[in-house]
Tab-separated table of C-alpha atoms (C1' of nucleotides) in Angstrom:
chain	number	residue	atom	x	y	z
A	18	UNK	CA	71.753	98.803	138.983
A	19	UNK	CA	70.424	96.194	141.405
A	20	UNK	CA	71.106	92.641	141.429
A	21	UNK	CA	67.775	91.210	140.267
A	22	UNK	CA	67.410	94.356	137.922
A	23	UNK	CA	69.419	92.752	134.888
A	24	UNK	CA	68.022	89.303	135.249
A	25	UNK	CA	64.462	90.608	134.865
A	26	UNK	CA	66.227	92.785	131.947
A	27	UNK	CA	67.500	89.472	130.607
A	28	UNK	CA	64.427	87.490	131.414
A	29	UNK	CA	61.997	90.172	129.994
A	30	UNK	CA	63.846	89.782	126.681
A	31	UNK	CA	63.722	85.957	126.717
A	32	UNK	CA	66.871	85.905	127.099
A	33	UNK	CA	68.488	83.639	130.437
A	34	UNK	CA	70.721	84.237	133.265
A	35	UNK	CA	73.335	82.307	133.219
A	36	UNK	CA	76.854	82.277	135.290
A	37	UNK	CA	78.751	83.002	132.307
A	38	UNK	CA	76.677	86.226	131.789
A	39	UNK	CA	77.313	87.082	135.653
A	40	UNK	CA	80.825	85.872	135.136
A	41	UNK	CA	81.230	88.705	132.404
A	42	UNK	CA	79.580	91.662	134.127
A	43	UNK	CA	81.271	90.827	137.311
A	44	UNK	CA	84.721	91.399	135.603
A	45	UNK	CA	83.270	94.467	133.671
A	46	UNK	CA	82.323	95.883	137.150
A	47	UNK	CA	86.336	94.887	138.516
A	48	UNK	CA	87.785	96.390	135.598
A	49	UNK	CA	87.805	99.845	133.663
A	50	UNK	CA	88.445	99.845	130.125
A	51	UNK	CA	88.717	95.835	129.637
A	52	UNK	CA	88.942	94.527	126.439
A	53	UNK	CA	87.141	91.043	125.787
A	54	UNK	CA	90.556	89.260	126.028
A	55	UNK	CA	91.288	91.036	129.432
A	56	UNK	CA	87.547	90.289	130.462
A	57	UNK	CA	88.148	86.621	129.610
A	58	UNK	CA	91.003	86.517	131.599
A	59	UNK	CA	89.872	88.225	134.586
A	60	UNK	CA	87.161	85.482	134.670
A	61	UNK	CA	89.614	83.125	134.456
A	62	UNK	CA	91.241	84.148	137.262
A	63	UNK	CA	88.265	83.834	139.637
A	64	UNK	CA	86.009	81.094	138.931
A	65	UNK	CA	85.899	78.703	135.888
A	66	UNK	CA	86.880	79.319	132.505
A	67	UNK	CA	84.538	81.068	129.963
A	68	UNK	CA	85.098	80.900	126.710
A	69	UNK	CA	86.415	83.956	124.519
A	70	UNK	CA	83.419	83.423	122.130
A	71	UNK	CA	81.303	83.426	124.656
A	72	UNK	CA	82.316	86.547	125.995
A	73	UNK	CA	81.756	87.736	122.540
A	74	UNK	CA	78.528	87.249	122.570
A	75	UNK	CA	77.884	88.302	125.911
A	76	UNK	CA	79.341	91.514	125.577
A	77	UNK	CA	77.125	92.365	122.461
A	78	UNK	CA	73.803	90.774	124.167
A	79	UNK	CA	74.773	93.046	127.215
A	80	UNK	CA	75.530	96.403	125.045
A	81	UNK	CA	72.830	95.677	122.873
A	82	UNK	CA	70.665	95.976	126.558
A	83	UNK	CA	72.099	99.046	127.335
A	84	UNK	CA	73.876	97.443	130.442
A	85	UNK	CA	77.585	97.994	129.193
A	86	UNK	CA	79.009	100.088	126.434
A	87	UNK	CA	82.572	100.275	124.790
A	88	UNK	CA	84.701	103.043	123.070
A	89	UNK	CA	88.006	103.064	121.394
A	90	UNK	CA	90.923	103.996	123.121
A	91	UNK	CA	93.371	102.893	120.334
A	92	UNK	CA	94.323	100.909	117.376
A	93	UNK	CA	93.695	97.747	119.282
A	94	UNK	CA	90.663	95.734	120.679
A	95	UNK	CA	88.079	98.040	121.941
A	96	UNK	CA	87.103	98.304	125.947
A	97	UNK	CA	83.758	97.694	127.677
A	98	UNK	CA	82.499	99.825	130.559
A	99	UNK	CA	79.168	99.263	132.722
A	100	UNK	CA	76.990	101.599	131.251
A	101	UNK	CA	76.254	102.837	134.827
A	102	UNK	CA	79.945	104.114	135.116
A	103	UNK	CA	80.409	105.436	131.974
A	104	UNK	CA	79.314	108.669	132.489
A	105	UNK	CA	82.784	110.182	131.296
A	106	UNK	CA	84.584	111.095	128.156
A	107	UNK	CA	87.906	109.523	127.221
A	108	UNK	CA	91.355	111.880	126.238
A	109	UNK	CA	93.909	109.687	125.227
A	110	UNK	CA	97.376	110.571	123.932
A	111	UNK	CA	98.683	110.219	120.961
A	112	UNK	CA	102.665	110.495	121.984
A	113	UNK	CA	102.152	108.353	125.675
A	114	UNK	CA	99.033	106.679	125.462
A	115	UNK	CA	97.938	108.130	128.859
A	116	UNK	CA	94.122	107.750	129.104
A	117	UNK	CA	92.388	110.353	130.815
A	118	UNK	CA	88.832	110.622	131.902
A	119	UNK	CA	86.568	113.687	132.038
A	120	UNK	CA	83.426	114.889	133.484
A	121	UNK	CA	80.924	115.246	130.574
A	122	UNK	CA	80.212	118.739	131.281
A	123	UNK	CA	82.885	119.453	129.610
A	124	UNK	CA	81.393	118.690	126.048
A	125	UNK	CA	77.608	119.896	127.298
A	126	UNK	CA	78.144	122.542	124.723
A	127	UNK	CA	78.967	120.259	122.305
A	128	UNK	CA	76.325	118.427	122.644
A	129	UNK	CA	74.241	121.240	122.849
A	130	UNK	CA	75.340	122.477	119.271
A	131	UNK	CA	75.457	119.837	117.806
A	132	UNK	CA	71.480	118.573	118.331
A	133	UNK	CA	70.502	121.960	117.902
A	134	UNK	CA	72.563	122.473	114.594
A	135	UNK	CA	71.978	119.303	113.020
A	136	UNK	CA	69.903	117.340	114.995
A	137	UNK	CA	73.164	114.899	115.976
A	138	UNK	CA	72.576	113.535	118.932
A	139	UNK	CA	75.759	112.774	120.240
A	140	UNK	CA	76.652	109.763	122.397
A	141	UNK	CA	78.729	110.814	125.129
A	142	UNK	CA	79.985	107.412	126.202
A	143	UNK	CA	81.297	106.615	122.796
A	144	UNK	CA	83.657	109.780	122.817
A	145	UNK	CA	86.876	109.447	122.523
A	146	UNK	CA	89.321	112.725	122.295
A	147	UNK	CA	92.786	112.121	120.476
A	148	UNK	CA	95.357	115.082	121.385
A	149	UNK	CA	98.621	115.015	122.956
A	150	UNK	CA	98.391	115.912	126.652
A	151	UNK	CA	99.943	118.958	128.538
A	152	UNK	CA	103.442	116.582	129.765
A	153	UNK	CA	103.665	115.520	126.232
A	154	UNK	CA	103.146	119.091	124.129
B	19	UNK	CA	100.921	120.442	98.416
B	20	UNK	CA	102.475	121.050	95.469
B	21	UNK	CA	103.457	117.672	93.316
B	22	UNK	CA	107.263	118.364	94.386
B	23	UNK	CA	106.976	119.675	97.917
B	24	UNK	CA	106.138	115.593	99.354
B	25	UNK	CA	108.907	114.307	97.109
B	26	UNK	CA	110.991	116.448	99.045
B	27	UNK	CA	109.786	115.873	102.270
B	28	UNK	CA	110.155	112.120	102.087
B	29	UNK	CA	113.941	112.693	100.649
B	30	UNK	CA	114.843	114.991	103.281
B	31	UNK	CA	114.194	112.370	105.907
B	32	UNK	CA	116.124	109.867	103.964
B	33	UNK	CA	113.178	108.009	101.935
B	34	UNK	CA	112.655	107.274	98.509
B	35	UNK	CA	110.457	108.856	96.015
B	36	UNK	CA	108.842	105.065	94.717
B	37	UNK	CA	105.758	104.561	92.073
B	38	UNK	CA	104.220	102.699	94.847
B	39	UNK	CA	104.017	105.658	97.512
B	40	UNK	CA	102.649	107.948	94.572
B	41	UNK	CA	100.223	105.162	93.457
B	42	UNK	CA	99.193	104.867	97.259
B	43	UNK	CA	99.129	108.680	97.597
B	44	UNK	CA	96.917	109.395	94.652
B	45	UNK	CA	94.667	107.023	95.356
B	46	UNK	CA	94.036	108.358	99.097
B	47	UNK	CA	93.567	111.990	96.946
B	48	UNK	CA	90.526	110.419	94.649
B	49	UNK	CA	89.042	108.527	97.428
B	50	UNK	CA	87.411	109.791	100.559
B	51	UNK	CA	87.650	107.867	103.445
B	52	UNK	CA	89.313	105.094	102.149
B	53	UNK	CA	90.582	101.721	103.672
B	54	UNK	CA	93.753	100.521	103.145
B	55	UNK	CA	92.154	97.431	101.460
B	56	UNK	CA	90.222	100.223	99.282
B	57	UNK	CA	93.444	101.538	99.108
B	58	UNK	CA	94.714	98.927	97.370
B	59	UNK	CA	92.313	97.730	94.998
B	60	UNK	CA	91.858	101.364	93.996
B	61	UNK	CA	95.290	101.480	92.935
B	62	UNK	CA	94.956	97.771	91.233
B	63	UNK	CA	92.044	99.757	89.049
B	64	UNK	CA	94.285	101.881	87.218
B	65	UNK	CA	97.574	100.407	87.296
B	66	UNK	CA	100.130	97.466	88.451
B	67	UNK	CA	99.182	96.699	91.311
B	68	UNK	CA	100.762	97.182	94.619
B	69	UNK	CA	100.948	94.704	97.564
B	70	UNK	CA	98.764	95.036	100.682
B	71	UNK	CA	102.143	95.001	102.690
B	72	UNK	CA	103.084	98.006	100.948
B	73	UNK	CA	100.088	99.898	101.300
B	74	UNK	CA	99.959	99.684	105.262
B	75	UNK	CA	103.835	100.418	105.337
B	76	UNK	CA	103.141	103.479	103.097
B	77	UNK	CA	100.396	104.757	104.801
B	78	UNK	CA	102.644	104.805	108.056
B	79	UNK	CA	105.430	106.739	106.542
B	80	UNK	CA	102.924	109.152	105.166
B	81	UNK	CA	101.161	109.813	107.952
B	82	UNK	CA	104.578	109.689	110.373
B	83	UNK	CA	105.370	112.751	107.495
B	84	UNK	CA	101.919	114.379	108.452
B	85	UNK	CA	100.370	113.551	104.661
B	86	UNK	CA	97.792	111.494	105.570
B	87	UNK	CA	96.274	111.486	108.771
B	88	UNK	CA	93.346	108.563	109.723
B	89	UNK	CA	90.432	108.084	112.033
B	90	UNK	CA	88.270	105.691	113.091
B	91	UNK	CA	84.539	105.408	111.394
B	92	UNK	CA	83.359	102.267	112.953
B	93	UNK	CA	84.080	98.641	114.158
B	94	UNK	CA	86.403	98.160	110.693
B	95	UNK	CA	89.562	98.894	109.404
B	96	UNK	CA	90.398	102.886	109.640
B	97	UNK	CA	90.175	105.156	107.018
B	98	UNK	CA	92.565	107.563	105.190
B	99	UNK	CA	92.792	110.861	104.037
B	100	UNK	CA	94.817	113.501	102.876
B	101	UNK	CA	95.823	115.468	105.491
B	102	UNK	CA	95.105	118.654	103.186
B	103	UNK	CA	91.626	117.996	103.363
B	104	UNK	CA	90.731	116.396	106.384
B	105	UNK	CA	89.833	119.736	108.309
B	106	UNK	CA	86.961	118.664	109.283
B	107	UNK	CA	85.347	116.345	111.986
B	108	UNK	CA	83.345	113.025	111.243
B	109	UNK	CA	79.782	112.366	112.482
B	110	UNK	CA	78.783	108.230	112.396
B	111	UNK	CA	75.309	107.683	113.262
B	112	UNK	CA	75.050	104.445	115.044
B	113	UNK	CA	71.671	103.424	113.397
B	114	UNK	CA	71.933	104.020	109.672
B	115	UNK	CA	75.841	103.920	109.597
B	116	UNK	CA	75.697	107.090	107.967
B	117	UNK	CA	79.329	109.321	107.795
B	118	UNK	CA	78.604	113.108	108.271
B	119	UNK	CA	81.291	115.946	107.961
B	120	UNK	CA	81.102	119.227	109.660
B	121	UNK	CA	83.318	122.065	110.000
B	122	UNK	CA	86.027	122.357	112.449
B	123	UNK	CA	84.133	125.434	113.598
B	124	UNK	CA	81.528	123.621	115.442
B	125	UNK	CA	84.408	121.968	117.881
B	126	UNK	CA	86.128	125.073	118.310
B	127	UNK	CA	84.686	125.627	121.426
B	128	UNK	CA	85.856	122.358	122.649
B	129	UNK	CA	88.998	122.770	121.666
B	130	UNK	CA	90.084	125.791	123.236
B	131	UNK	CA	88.356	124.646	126.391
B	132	UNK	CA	90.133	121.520	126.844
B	133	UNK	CA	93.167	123.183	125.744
B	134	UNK	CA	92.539	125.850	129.018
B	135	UNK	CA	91.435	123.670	131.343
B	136	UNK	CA	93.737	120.522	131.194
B	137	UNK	CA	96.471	121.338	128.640
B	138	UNK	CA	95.229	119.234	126.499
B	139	UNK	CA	95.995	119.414	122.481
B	140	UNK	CA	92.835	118.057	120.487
B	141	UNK	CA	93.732	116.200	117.280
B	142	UNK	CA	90.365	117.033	115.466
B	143	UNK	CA	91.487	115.468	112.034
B	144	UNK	CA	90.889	112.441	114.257
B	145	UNK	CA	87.531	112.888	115.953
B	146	UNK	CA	84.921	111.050	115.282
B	147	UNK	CA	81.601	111.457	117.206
B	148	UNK	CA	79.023	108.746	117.593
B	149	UNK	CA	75.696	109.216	117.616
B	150	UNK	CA	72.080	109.251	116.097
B	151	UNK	CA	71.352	111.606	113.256
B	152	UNK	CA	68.356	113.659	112.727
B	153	UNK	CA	67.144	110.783	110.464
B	154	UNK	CA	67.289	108.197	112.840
B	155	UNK	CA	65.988	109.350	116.234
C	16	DT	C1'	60.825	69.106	127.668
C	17	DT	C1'	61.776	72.999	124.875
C	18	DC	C1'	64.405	76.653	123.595
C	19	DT	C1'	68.591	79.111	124.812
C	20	DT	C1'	73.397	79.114	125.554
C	21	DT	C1'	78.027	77.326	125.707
C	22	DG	C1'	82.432	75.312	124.213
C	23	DC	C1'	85.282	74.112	120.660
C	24	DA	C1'	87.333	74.160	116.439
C	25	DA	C1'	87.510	76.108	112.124
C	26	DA	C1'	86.712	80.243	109.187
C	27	DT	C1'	87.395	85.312	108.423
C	28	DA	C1'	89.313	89.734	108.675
C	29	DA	C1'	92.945	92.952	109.615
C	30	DT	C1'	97.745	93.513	110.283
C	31	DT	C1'	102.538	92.585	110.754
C	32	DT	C1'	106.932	90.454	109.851
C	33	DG	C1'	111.097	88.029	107.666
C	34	DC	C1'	113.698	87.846	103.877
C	35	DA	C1'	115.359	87.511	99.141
C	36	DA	C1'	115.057	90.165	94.990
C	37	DG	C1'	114.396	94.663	92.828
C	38	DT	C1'	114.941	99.780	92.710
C	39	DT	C1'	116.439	104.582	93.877
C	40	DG	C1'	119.807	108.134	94.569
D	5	DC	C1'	126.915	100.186	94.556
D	6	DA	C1'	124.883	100.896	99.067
D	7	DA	C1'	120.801	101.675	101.323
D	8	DC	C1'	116.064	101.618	100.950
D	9	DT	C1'	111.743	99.221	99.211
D	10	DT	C1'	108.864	95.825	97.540
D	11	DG	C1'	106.434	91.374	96.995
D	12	DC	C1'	105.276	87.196	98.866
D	13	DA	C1'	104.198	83.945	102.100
D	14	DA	C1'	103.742	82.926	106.739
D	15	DA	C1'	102.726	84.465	111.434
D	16	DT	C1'	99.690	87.302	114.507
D	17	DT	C1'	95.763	89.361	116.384
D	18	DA	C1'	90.843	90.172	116.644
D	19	DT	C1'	86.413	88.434	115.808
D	20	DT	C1'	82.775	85.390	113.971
D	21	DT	C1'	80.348	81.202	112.898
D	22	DG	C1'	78.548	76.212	112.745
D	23	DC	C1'	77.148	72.692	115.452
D	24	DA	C1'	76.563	69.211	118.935
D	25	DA	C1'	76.288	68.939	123.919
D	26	DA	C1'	74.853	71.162	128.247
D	27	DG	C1'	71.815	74.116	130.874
D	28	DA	C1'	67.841	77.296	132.194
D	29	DA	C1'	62.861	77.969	132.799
DNA sequence: TTCTTTGCAAATAATTTGCAAGTTG
DNA sequence: CAACTTGCAAATTATTTGCAAAGAA
């Protein structure tokens, strides 16, 4: 996605561009699988502070555009991709907690089935795949 | 599972048989997809109550004995079930918030695949897929 | 200038923990 | 009775909300 893509995305909602917002997808962009805390830290690192609430609500005005998404890799906080690079699915271990990513081919037939079965249709980028992995079996 | 068969299971790993794991046990039985906060006031429905403490200590234990197992339905606390009758793998539709179940069938394929392909072990008692339903697109 | 957005602090929700008192084997 | 469990209250962690001040268009 461009630069000036988003902020007409943002604008044509009536929504505003603000550093904060660039702030947030900025550290989204450094950082696969952040949580908000991590995001809010990563920002903190850089430039000026942003607040945790903030990024809150940033990260729900920015999924809610279609610009990020998040999964759940755990019990814990869930973790925002940009949607752009999200095109994977997520195996994580039980035993080691090692997070894997796939190609989604993998679970085309899946998909498949399952919208042609019951009319599900599933969203890829949301998958995550509990199991134990081959070091851990 | 027979009424005696997880008495004995919990003694043979050096646990107690208490009113408070049966409570919390039963309760998880009548209820599907319960919370341990559902958990708990189920349990406060038909008898002395039992502490929220206890409740998320006993569903560890009984799902560390492979009892109970859990999954994830949504932003919210997770949700229990009997191990016994969780074959099976849950559907969330994004939209409507609706909670589908399908047979373990229709992930077979996906199973066996990641299984040949990575070595990879797929918990399905603990997949959930997000989506849209047939409803909602 | 007008309407949106942010920061901050306080409110909620979901868990976890320490420890004394109660219970099981 | 010795070891395991529970209840209770307090501590944590994750997230949300109200509101006045600051900022974008």
């Amino acid at each position: 996605m461009s630069e000036t893509s988003w902020h007409e995305q943002l604008r044509a909602h009536g929504y505003r561009v603000t550093p904060q917002r660039q702030l947030v997808l900025e550290a989204i962009k450094a950082a696969e699988h952040a949580t908000p805390e991590e995001i809010c830290a990563k920002v903190r690192e850089t430039a000026r502070g942003v607040n945790i609430s903030t990024v809150y609500r940033t990260l729900e005005l920015l999924e809610q555009l279609g610009l990020v998404t998040h999964t759940h890799l755990g019990h814990g906080a869930p973790t925002y991709h940009l949607a752009a690079d999200a095109d994977h699915v997520h195996l994580v271990c039980h035993e080691c907690g090692e997070i894997d990513e796939v190609a989604p081919e993998l679970v085309r037939d899946l998909v498949t089935r399952f919208d042609e079965e019951m009319g599900f249709a599933v969203n890829v980028h949301h998958l995550t795949v509990f199991g134990r992995c081959r070091k851990c079996r």
